[in-house]
Short mmCIF file of C-alpha atoms in Angstrom, two decimals:
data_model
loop_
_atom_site.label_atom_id
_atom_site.label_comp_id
_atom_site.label_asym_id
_atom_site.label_seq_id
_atom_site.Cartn_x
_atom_site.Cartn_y
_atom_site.Cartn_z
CA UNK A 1 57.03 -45.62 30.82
CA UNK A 2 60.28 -44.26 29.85
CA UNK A 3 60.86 -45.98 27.10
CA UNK A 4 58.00 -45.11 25.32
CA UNK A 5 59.49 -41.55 25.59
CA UNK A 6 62.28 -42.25 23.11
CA UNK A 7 59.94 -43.05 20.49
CA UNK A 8 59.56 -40.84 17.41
CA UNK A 9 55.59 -39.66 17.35
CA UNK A 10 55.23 -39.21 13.80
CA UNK A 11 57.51 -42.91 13.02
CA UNK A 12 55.00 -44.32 15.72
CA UNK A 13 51.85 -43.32 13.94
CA UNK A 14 52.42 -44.29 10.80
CA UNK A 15 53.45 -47.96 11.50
CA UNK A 16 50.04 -48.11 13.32
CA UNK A 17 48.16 -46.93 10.16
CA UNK A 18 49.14 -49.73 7.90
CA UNK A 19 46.66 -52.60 6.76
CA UNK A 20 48.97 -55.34 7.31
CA UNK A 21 48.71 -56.53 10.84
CA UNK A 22 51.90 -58.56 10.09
CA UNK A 23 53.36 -55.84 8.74
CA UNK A 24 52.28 -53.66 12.01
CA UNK A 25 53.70 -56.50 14.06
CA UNK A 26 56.93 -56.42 12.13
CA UNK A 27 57.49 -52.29 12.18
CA UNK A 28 56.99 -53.05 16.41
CA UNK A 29 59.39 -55.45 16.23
CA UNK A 30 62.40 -52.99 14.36
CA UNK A 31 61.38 -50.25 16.27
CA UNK A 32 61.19 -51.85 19.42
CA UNK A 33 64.89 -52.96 18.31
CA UNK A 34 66.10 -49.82 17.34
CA UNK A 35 65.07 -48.72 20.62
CA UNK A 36 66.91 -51.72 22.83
CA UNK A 37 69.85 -50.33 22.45
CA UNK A 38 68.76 -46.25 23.13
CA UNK A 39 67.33 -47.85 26.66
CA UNK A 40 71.02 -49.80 27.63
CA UNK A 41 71.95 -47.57 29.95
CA UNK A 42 75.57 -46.11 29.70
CA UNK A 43 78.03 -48.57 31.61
CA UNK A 44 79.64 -45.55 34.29
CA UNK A 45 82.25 -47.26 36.70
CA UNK A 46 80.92 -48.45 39.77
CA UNK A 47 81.06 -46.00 42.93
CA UNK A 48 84.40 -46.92 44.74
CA UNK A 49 83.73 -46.61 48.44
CA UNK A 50 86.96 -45.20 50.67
CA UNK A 51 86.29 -46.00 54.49
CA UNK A 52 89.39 -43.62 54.89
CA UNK A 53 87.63 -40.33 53.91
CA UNK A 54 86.40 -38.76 56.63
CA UNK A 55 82.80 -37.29 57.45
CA UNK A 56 84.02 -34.10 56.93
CA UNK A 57 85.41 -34.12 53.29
CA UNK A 58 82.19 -36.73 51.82
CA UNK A 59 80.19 -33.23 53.34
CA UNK A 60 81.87 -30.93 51.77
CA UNK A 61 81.82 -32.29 48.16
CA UNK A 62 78.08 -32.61 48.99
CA UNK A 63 78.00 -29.00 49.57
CA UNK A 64 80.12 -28.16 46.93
CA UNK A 65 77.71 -29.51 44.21
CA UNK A 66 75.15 -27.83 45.68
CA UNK A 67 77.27 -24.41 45.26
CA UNK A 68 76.75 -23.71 48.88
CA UNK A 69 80.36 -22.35 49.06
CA UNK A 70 79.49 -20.24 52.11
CA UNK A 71 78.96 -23.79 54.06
CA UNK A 72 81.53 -25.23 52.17
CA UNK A 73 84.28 -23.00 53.56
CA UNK A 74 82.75 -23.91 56.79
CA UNK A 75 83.12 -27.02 56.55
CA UNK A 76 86.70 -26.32 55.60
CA UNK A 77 87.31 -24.59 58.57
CA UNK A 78 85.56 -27.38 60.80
CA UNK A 79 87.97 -30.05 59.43
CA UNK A 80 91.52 -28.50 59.95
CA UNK A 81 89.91 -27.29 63.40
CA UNK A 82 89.19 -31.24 63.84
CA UNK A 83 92.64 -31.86 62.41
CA UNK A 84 94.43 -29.26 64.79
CA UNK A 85 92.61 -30.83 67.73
CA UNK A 86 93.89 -34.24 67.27
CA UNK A 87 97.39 -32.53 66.52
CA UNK A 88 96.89 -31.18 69.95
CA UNK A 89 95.60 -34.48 71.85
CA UNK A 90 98.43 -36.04 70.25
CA UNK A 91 101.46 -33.80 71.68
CA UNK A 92 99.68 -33.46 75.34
CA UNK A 93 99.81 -37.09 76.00
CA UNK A 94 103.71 -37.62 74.40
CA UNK A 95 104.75 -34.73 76.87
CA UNK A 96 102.62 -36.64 79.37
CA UNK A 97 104.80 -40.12 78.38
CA UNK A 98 107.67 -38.18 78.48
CA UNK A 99 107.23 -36.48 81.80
CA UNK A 100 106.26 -39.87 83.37
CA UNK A 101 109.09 -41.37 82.14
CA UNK A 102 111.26 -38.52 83.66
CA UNK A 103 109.64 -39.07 87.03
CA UNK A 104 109.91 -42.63 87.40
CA UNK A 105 113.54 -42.69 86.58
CA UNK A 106 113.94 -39.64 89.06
CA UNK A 107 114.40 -41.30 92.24
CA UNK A 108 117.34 -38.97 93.11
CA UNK A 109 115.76 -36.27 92.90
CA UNK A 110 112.59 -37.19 94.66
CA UNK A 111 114.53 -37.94 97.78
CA UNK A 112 115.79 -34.63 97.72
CA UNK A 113 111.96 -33.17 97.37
CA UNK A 114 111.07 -35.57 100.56
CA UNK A 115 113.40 -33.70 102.32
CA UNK A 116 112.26 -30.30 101.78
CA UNK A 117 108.56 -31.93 102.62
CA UNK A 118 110.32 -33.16 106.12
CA UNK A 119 112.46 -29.77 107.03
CA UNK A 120 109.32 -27.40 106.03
CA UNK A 121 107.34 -29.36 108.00
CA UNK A 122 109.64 -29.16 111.07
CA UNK A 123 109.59 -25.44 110.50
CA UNK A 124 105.83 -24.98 110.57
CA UNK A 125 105.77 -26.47 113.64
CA UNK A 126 108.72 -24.85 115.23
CA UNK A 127 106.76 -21.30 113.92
CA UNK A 128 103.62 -22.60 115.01
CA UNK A 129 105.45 -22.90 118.33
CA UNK A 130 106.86 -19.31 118.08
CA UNK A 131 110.01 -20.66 117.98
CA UNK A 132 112.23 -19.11 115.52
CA UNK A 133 115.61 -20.26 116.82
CA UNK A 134 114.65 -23.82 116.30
CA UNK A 135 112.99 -22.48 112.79
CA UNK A 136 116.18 -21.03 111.61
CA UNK A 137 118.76 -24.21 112.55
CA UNK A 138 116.65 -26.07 110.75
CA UNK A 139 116.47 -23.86 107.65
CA UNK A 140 120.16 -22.92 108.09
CA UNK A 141 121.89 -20.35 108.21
CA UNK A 142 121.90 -18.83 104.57
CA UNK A 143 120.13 -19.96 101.46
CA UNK A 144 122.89 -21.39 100.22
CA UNK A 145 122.45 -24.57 102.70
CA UNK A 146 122.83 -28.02 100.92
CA UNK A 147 119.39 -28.91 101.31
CA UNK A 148 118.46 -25.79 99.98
CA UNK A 149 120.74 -25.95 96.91
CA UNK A 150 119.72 -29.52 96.28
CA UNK A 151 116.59 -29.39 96.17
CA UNK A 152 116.95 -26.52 93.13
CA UNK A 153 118.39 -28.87 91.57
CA UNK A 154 115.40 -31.49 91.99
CA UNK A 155 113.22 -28.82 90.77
CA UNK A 156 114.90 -27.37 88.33
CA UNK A 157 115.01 -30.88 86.30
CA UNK A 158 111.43 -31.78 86.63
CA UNK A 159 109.68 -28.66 85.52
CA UNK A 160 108.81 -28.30 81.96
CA UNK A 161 105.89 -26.27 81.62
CA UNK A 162 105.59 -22.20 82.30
CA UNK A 163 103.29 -22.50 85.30
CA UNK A 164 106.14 -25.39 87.08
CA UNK A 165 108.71 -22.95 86.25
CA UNK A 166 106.58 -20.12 88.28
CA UNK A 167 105.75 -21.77 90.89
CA UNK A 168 109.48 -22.97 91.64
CA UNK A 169 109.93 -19.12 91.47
CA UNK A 170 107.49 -18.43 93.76
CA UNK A 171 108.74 -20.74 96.54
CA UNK A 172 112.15 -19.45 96.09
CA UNK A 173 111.29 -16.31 96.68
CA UNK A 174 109.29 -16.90 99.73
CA UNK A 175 111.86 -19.08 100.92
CA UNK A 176 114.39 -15.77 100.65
CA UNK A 177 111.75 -14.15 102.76
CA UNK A 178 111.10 -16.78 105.32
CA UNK A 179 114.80 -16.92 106.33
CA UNK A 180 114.89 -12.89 106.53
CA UNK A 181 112.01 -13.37 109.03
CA UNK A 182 113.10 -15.75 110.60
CA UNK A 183 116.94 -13.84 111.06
CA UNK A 184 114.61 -10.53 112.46
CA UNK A 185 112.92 -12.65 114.54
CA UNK A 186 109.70 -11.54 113.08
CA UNK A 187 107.73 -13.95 113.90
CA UNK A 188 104.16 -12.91 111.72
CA UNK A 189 106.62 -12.20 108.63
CA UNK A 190 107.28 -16.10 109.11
CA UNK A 191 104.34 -17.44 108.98
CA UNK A 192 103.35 -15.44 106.03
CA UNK A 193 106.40 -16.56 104.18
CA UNK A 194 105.95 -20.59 105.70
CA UNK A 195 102.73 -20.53 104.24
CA UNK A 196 103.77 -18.60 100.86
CA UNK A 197 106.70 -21.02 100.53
CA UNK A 198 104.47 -24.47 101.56
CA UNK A 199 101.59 -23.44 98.98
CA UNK A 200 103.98 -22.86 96.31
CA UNK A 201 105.83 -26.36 96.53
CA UNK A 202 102.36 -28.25 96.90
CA UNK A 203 101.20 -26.62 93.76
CA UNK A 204 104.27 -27.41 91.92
CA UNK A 205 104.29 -30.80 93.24
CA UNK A 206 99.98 -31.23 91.68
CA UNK A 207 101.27 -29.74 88.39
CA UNK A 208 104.42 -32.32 88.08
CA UNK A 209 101.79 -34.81 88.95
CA UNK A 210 104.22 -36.04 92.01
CA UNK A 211 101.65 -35.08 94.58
CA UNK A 212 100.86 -38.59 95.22
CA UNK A 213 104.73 -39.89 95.15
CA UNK A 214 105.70 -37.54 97.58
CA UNK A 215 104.97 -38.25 101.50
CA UNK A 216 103.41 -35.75 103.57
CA UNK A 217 101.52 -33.38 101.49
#
């Protein structure tokens, strides 16, 4: 069918109109030759696949030859959003790697974390007890006790992100109030602050991710 479209009409009817049947057969013959090569189709380079190119781009040249430029943009959009996200993915877990890698090679400073898990818990049960004298030896006398300035130290080093960094604030400051409790003998004032200064350092210790190296949380 489409070849007979690249016939001339008025070439076409006069080769049929001649007596000669030979001669008929023979105009067929040059026309049909003349028209062999019309029919080749032109030789375009073949399609070169890339398995590289993403989803994203392949739709947005669609898009763009159908002039849809509004969904083209779109699509624009969608792909550096995409692109952004993996950008993202990628820095959470090398913090992640690198935080692990701090831990594990923090065995130091653990220990000194384990302690403040051991004296808090001897002071919840000394306040539990109403017992602030045996509360405040174990605290000390000041907040400048060893333990005290140690453990800082611990948690200081192993917090990275905002929210570490606030809750380390937190329990210090609940820790300031605990001892002043503790030195007025007021013994509600201490258990509010105990119980300030113990949620503080358990939610530091789930954001760190040592809430399951630690004992006793």
């Amino acid at each position: 069918m489409a070849a007979s479209f690249l016939f001339n009409p008025t070439t076409f009817l006069q080769s049929s109109s001649s007596s000669s049947s030979l001669t008929s057969q023979k105009h067929t013959v040059k026309r049909t030759s003349v028209c062999k090569p019309l029919c080749i189709l032109p030789n375009y380079p073949p399609n070169i696949s890339k398995r590289s190119l993403s989803i994203s781009l392949t739709s947005l040249f669609i898009l763009s030859l159908t002039g849809n430029t509004t969904n083209a943009n779109a699509a624009i959009l969608e792909a550096d959003d995409d692109l952004e996200l993996l950008e993202k993915v990628k820095q959470d877990r090398k913090k992640r790697i690198e935080k692990q890698t701090v831990l594990n090679s923090s065995n130091k400073d653990k220990e000194y974390l384990q302690d403040v898990i051991y004296k808090l818990s001897k002071v919840g049960q000394a306040i539990e007890n109403n017992d602030l004298t045996s509360a405040g030896s174990v605290l000390g006398q000041t907040t400048d006790a060893d333990w005290l300035k140690k453990a800082n130290a611990a948690l200081s080093q192993l917090s990275s992100s905002p929210e570490e960094k606030s809750q380390v604030d937190t329990f210090n400051l609940s820790l300031t109030f605990l001892y002043t409790s503790v030195t007025k003998n007021d013994i509600e004032a201490s258990k509010s602050a105990f119980v300030d200064s113990a949620t503080a350092f358990e939610k530091w210790t789930t954001l760190t991710g040592l809430v399951g190296q630690l004992k006793g949380l």
